[in-house]
Short mmCIF file of C-alpha atoms in Angstrom, two decimals:
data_model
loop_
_atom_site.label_atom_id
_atom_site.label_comp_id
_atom_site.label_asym_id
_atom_site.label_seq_id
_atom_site.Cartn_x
_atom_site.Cartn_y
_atom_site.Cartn_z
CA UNK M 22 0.00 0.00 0.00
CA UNK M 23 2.61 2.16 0.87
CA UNK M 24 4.53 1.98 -2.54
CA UNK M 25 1.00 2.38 -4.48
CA UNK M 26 0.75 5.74 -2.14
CA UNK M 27 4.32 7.03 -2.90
CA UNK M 28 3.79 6.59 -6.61
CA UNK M 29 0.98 8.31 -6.68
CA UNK M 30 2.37 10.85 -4.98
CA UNK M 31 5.80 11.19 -6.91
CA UNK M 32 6.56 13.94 -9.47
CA UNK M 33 9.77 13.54 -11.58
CA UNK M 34 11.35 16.69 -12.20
CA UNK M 35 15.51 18.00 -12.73
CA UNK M 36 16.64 16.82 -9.13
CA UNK M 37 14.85 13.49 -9.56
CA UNK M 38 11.76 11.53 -7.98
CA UNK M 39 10.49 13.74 -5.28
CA UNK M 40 7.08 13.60 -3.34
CA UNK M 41 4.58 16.41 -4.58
CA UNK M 42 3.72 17.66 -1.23
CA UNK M 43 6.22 17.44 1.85
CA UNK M 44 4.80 14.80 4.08
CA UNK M 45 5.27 13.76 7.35
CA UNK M 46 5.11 9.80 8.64
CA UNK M 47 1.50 10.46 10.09
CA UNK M 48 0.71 12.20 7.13
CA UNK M 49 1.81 9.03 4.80
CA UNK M 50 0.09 7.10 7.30
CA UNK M 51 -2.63 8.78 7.19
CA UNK M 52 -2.88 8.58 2.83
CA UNK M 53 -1.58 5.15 2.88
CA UNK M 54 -3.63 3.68 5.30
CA UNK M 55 -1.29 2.46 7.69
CA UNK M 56 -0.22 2.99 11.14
CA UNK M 57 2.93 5.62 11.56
CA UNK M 58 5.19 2.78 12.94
CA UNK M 59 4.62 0.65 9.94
CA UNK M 60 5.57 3.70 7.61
CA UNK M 61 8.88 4.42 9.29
CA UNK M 62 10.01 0.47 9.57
CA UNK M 63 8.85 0.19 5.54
CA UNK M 64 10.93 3.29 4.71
CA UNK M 65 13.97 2.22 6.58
CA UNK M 66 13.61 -0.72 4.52
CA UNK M 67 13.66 0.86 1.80
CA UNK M 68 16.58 3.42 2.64
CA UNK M 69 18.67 0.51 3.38
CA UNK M 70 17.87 -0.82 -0.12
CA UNK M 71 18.68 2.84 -2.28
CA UNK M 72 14.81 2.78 -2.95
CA UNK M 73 14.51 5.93 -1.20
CA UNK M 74 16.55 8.63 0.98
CA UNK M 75 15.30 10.77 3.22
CA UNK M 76 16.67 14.44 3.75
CA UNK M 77 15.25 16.78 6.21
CA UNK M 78 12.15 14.65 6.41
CA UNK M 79 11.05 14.73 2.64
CA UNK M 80 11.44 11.40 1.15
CA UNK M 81 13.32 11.10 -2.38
CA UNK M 82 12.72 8.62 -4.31
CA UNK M 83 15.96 7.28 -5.46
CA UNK M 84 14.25 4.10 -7.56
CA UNK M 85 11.89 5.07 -8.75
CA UNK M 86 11.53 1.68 -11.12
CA UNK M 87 11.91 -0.31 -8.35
CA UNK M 88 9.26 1.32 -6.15
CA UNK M 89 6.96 0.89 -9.20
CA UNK M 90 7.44 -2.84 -9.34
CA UNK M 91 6.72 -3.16 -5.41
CA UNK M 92 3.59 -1.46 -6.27
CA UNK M 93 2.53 -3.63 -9.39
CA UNK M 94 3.55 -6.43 -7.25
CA UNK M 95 1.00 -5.66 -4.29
CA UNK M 96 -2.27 -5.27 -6.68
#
């Protein structure tokens, strides 16, 4: 659910994958569906992987192929 949320949320522009709207965790969890300690564990899991980095509490999407497959692969 997550992924499906951050892809719909992602806009590609010169700096790369990026989030439309600055977000917080509850926020996400909020959107998403989830609780706000399932959000953080899912993108630590996915920091440790490349998928995505975090700076100042935005989330960039680093993969943004790969967080379309996770998505494709949850329908």
């Amino acid at each position: 659910r997550l992924a499906r949320s951050l892809v719909r949320l992602m806009a590609t522009g010169p700096e790369g994958a990026r989030l439309r709207h600055d977000l917080n965790q509850t926020d996400l969890a909020h959107f998403a569906g989830m609780s706000r300690e399932q959000i953080n564990r899912q993108l630590s899991v996915w920091c440790d992987s490349g998928i995505i980095q975090r700076e100042q509490g935005r989330v960039v999407i680093m993969d943004p192929d790969t967080l379309m497959e996770i998505a494709e692969a949850g329908e």
